[in-house]
Structure formats: structure tokens, C-alpha cells
PDB file of C-alpha atoms in Angstrom:
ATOM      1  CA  UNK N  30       9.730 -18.034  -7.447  1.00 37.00           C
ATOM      2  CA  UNK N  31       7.695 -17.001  -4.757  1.00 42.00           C
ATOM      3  CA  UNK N  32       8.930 -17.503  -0.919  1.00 44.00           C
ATOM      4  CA  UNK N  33       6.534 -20.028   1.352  1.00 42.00           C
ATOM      5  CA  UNK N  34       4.376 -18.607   3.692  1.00 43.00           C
ATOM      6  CA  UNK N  35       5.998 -16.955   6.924  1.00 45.00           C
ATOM      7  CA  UNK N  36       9.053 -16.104   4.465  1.00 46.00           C
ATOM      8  CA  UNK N  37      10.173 -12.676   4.380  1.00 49.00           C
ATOM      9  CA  UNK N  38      10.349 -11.514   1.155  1.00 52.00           C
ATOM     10  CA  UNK N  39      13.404  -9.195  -0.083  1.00 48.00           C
ATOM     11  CA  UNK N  40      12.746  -4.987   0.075  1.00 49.00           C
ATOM     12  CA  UNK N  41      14.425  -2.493  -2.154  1.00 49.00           C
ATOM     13  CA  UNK N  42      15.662   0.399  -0.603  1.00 47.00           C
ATOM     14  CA  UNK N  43      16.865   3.240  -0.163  1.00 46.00           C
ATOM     15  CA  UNK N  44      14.932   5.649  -1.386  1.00 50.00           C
ATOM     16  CA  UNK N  45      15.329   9.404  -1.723  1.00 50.00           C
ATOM     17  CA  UNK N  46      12.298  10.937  -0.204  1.00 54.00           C
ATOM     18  CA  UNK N  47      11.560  14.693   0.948  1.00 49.00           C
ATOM     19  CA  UNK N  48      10.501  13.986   4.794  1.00 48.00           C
ATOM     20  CA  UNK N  49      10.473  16.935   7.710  1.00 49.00           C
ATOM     21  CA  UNK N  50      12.758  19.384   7.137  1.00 53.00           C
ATOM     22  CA  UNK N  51      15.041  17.569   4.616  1.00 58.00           C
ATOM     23  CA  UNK N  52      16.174  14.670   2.824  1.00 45.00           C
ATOM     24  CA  UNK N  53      15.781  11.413   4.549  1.00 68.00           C
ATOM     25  CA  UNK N  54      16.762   7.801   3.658  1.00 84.00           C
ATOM     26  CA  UNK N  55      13.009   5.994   2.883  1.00 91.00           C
ATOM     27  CA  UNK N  56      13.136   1.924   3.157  1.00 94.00           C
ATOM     28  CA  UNK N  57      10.274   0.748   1.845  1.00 96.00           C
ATOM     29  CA  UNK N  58       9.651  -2.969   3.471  1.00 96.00           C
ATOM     30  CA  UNK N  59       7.346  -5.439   4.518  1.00 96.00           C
ATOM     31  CA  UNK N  60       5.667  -4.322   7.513  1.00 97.00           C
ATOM     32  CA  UNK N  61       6.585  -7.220  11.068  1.00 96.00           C
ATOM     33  CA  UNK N  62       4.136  -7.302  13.508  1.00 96.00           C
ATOM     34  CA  UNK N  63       5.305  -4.858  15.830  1.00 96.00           C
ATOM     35  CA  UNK N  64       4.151  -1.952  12.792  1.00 97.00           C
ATOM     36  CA  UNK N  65       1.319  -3.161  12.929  1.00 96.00           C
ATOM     37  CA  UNK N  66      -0.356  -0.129  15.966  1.00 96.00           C
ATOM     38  CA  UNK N  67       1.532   2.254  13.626  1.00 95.00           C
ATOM     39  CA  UNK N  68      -0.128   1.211  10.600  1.00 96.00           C
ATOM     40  CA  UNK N  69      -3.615   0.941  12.064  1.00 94.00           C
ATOM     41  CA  UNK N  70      -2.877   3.992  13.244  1.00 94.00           C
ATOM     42  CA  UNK N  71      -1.972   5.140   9.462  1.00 94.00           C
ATOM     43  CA  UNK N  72      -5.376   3.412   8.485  1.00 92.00           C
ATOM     44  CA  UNK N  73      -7.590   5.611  11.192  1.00 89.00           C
ATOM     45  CA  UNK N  74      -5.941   8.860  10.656  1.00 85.00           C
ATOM     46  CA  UNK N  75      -8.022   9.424   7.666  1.00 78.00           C
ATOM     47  CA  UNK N  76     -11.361  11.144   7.137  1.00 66.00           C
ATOM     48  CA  UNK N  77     -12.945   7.734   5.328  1.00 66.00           C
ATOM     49  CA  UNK N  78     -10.790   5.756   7.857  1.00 57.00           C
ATOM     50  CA  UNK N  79     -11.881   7.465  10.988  1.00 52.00           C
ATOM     51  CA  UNK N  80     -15.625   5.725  10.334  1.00 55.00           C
ATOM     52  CA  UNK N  81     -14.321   2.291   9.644  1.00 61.00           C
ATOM     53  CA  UNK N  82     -11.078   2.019  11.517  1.00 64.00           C
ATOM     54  CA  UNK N  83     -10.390   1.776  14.810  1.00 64.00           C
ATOM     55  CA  UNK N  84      -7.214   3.293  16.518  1.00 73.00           C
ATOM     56  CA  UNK N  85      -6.317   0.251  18.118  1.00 82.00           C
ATOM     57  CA  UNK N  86      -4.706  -3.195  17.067  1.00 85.00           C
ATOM     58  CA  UNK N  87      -7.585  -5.843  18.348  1.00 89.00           C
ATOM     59  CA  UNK N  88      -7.673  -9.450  17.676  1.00 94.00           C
ATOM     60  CA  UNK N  89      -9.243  -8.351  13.858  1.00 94.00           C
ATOM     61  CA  UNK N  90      -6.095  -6.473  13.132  1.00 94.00           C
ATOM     62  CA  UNK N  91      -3.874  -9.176  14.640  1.00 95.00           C
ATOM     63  CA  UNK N  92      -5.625 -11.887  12.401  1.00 97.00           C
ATOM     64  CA  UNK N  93      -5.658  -9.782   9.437  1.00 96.00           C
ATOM     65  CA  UNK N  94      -1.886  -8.765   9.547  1.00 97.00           C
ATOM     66  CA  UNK N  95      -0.935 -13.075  10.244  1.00 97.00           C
ATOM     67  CA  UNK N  96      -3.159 -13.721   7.156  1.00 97.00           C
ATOM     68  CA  UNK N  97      -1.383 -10.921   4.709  1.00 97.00           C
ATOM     69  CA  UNK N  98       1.999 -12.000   6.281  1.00 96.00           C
ATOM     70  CA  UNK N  99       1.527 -15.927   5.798  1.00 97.00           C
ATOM     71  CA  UNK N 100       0.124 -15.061   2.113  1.00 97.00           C
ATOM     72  CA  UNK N 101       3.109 -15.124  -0.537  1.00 96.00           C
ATOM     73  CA  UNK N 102       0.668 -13.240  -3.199  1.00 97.00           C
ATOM     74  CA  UNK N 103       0.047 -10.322  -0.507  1.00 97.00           C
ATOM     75  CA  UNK N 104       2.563  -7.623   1.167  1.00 97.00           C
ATOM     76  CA  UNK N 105       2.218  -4.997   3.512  1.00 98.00           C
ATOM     77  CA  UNK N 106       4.755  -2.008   2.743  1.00 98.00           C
ATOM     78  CA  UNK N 107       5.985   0.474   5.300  1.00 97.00           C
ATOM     79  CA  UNK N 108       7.456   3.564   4.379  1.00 97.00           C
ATOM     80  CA  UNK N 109      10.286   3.362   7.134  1.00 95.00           C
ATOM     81  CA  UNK N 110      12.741   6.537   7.957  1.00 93.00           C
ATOM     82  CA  UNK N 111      14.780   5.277  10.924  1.00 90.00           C
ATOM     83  CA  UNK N 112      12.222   3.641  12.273  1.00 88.00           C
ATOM     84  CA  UNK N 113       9.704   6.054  11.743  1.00 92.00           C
ATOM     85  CA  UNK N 114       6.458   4.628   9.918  1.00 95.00           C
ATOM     86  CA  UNK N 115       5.869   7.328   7.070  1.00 96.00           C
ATOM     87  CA  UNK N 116       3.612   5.379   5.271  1.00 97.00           C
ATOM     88  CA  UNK N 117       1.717   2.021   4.125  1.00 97.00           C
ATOM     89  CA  UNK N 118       0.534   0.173   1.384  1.00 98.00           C
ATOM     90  CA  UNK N 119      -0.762  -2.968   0.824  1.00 98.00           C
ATOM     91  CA  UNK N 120       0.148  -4.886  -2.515  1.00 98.00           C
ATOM     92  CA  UNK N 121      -1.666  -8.008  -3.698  1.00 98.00           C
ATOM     93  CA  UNK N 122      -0.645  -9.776  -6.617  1.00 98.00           C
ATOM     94  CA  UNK N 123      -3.618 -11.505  -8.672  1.00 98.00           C
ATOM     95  CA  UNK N 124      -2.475 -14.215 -11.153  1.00 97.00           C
ATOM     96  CA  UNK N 125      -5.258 -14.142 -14.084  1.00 93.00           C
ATOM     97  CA  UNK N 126      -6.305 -15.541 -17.589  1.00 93.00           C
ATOM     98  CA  UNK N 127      -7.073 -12.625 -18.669  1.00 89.00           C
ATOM     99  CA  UNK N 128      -4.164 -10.608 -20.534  1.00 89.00           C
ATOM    100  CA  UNK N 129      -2.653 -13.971 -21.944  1.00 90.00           C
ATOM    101  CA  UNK N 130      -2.197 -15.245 -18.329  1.00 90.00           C
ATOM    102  CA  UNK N 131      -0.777 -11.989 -17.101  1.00 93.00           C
ATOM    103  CA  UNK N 132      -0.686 -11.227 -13.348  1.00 97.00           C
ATOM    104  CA  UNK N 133      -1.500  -7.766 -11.930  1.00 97.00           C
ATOM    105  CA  UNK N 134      -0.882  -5.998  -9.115  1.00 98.00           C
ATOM    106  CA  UNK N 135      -3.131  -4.385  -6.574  1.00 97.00           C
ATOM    107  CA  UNK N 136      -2.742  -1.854  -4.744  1.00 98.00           C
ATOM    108  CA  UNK N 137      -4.846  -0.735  -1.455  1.00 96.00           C
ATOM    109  CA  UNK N 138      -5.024   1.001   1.721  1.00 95.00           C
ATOM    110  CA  UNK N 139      -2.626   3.783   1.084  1.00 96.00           C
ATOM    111  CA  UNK N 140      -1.705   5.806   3.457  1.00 95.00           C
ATOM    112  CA  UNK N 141       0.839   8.655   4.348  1.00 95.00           C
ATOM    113  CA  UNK N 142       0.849  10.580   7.826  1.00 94.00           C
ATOM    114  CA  UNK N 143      -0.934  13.315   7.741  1.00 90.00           C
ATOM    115  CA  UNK N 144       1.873  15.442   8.771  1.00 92.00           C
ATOM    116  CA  UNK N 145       3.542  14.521   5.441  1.00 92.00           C
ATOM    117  CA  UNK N 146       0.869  14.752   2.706  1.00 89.00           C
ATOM    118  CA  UNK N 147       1.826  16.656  -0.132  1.00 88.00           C
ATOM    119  CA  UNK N 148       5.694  16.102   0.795  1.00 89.00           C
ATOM    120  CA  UNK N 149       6.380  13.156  -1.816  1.00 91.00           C
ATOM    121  CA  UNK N 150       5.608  10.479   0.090  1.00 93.00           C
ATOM    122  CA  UNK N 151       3.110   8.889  -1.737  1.00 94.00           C
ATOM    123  CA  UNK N 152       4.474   9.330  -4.555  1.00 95.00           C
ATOM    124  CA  UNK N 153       7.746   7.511  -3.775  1.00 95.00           C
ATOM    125  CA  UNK N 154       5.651   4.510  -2.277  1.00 96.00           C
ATOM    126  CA  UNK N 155       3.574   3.995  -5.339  1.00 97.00           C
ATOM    127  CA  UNK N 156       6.534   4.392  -7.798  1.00 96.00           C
ATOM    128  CA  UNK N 157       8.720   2.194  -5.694  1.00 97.00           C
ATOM    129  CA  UNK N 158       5.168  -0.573  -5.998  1.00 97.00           C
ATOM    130  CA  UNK N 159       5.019   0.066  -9.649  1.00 97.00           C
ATOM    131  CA  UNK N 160       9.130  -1.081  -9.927  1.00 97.00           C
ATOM    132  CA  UNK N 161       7.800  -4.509  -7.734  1.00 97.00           C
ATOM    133  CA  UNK N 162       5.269  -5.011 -10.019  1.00 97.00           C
ATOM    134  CA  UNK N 163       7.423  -4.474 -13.128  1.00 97.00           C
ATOM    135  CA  UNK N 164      10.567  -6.588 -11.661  1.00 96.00           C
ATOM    136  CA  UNK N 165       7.323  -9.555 -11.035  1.00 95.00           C
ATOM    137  CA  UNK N 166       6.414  -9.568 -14.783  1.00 96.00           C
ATOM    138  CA  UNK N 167       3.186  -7.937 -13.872  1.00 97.00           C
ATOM    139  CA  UNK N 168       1.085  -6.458 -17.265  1.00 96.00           C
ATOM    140  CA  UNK N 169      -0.961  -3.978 -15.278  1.00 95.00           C
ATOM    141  CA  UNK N 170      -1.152  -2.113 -11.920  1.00 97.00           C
ATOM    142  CA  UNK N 171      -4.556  -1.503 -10.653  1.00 96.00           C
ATOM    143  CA  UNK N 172      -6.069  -0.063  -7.366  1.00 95.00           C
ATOM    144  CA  UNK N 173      -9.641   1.749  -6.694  1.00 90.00           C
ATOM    145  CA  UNK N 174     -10.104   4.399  -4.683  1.00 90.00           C
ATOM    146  CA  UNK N 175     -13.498   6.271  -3.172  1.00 88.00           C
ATOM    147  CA  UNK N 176     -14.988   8.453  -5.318  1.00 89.00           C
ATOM    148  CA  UNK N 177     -15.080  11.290  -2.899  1.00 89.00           C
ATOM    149  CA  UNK N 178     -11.239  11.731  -2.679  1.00 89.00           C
ATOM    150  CA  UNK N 179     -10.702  14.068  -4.921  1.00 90.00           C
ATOM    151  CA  UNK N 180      -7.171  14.770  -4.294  1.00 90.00           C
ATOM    152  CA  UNK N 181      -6.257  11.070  -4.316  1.00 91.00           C
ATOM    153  CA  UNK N 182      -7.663  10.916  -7.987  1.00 92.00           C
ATOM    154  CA  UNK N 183      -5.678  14.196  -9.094  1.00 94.00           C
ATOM    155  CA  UNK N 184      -2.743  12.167  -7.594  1.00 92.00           C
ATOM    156  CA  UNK N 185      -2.839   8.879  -9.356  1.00 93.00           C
ATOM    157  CA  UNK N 186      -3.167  10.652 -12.491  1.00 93.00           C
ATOM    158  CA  UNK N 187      -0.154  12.736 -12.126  1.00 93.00           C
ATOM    159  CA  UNK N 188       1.132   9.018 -11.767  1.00 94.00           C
ATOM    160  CA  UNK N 189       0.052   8.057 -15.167  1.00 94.00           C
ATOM    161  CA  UNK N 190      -2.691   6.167 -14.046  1.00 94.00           C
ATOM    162  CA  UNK N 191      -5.935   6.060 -16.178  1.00 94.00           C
ATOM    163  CA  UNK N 192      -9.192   6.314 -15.008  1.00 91.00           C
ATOM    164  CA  UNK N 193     -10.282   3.082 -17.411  1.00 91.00           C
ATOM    165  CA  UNK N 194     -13.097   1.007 -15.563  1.00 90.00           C
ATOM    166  CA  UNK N 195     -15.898   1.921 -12.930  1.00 87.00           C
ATOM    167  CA  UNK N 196     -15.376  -0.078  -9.689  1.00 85.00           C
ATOM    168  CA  UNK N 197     -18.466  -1.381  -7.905  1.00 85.00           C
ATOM    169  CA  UNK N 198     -18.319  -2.526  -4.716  1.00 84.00           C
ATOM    170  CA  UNK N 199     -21.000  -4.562  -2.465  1.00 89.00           C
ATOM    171  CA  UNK N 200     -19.899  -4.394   1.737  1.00 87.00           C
ATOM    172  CA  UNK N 201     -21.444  -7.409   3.280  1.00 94.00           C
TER     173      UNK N 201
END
């Protein structure tokens, strides 16, 4: 049973992760409003996301983030090491016909700081998303990503991810 909307959902966590120089407790959890400069932050700091991001939270953001918050199918996950943003993530889940009535989860707008690429990061937030969708009943994971990260691809399919459909998108 899903929570209403406003409800805070429950996080799992800790999680090992290799952060600056050492082992660090990761919590990955719903993101409150005051992550939300940190995570546009996260969302700008990117070479994609510095020509369709800004750097700071505006009423857009501030809508946005009330919207995915008051949503019981949507979550946005912060990577969180002492209060530290690391990382974000945000998961939708999409109920469906398709797949006997399965729902899937989606997965978008991941991000790790800079700083940290390559450290495990990533890989700890999308394995600790695959877990949600698993403990939710989902039948499939799914997210897209642009065709020009290269790296990004190489690392979803070190995560077992398949590279089954073409994505199309139209921006309006």
C-alpha cells in the first residue's frame, strides 16, 4: 500500500559506499525540500545539464520538487553521507497492462558529484533502486539515457542492463 500524498515514504539504509578517502555510511532517502539547491545543483553540474539546468532553485524547481513530493508513484533519492548530498535519482513507478498488469520502474536524472564519479556511487544508488523496485513487485526497471554519454551506457551495462528498445523523444 502506497502512502497518501505529502507522506514520507520509508528509506533503506545504510549503505556501504567508497566516498573521499574511505568508507562512508551512504543513506539513500527521499530528498525534503531543503536538498532541493543541492540537487539542482547535482542536475547543472553536468555537461548535458549545464545547457538545460540552471544553478539555482526558482519557482520551476520549487513547483517541480512539491509535485514529485505530493506524488505517491514518484521519489526523489539523495545519496546522503552525513549530510552531504552525494548523489540523486529520481524513481517513478508506472503501473501498466502490459506484462500481465506488471508495474515498472523508472529511473531518471541521475546524478553523482563530479568529484565522486568513478568512486561507486552510482553504482550503489542504482542497485539500492533496483532492490525498491524488486521489494514493489516491479517486472522491469527501465530508464533512457542520451545517446552521447558514452560512459553512462558502458555503466548501465556493467549493471546488467540491456540495451532492448530505441527511445524517441519529442521536447515541446
Amino acid at each position: 500500500m502506497l502512502p497518501g500524498p505529502g507522506k514520507r515514504r520509508p528509506s533503506i539504509g545504510p549503505a556501504r559506499c567508497a566516498t573521499l578517502g574511505g568508507m562512508s555510511d551512504v543513506i539513500f532517502r527521499e530528498a525534503v525540500r531543503a536538498d532541493l539547491p543541492a540537487v539542482v545543483a547535482l542536475l547543472a553540474d553536468d555537461v548535458l545539464g549545464r545547457t538545460r539546468d540552471f544553478t539555482e532553485v526558482d519557482a520551476a524547481y520549487e513547483k517541480a520538487f512539491a509535485d514529485i513530493d505530493a506524488d505517491p508513484r514518484n521519489q526523489l533519492i539523495v545519496a546522503d553521507a552525513d549530510g552531504e548530498l552525494l548523489g540523486c535519482m529520481q524513481l517513478t513507478y508506472i503501473p501498466g497492462l502490459g506484462r500481465h498488469g506488471a508495474e515498472r520502474q523508472l529511473i531518471e536524472a541521475v546524478r553523482v558529484r563530479s568529484d565522486l564519479r568513478g568512486r561507486g556511487v552510482g553504482g550503489q544508488m542504482i542497485n539500492w533502486a533496483i532492490d525498491q523496485a524488486k521489494q514493489r513487485g516491479c517486472a522491469l526497471v527501465q530508464l533512457t539515457t542520451d545517446k552521447t554519454r558514452h560512459d553512462a551506457h558502458r555503466f548501465y551495462l556493467n549493471l546488467g542492463f540491456l540495451p532492448t528498445h530505441e527511445g524517441l523523444k519529442l521536447p515541446l
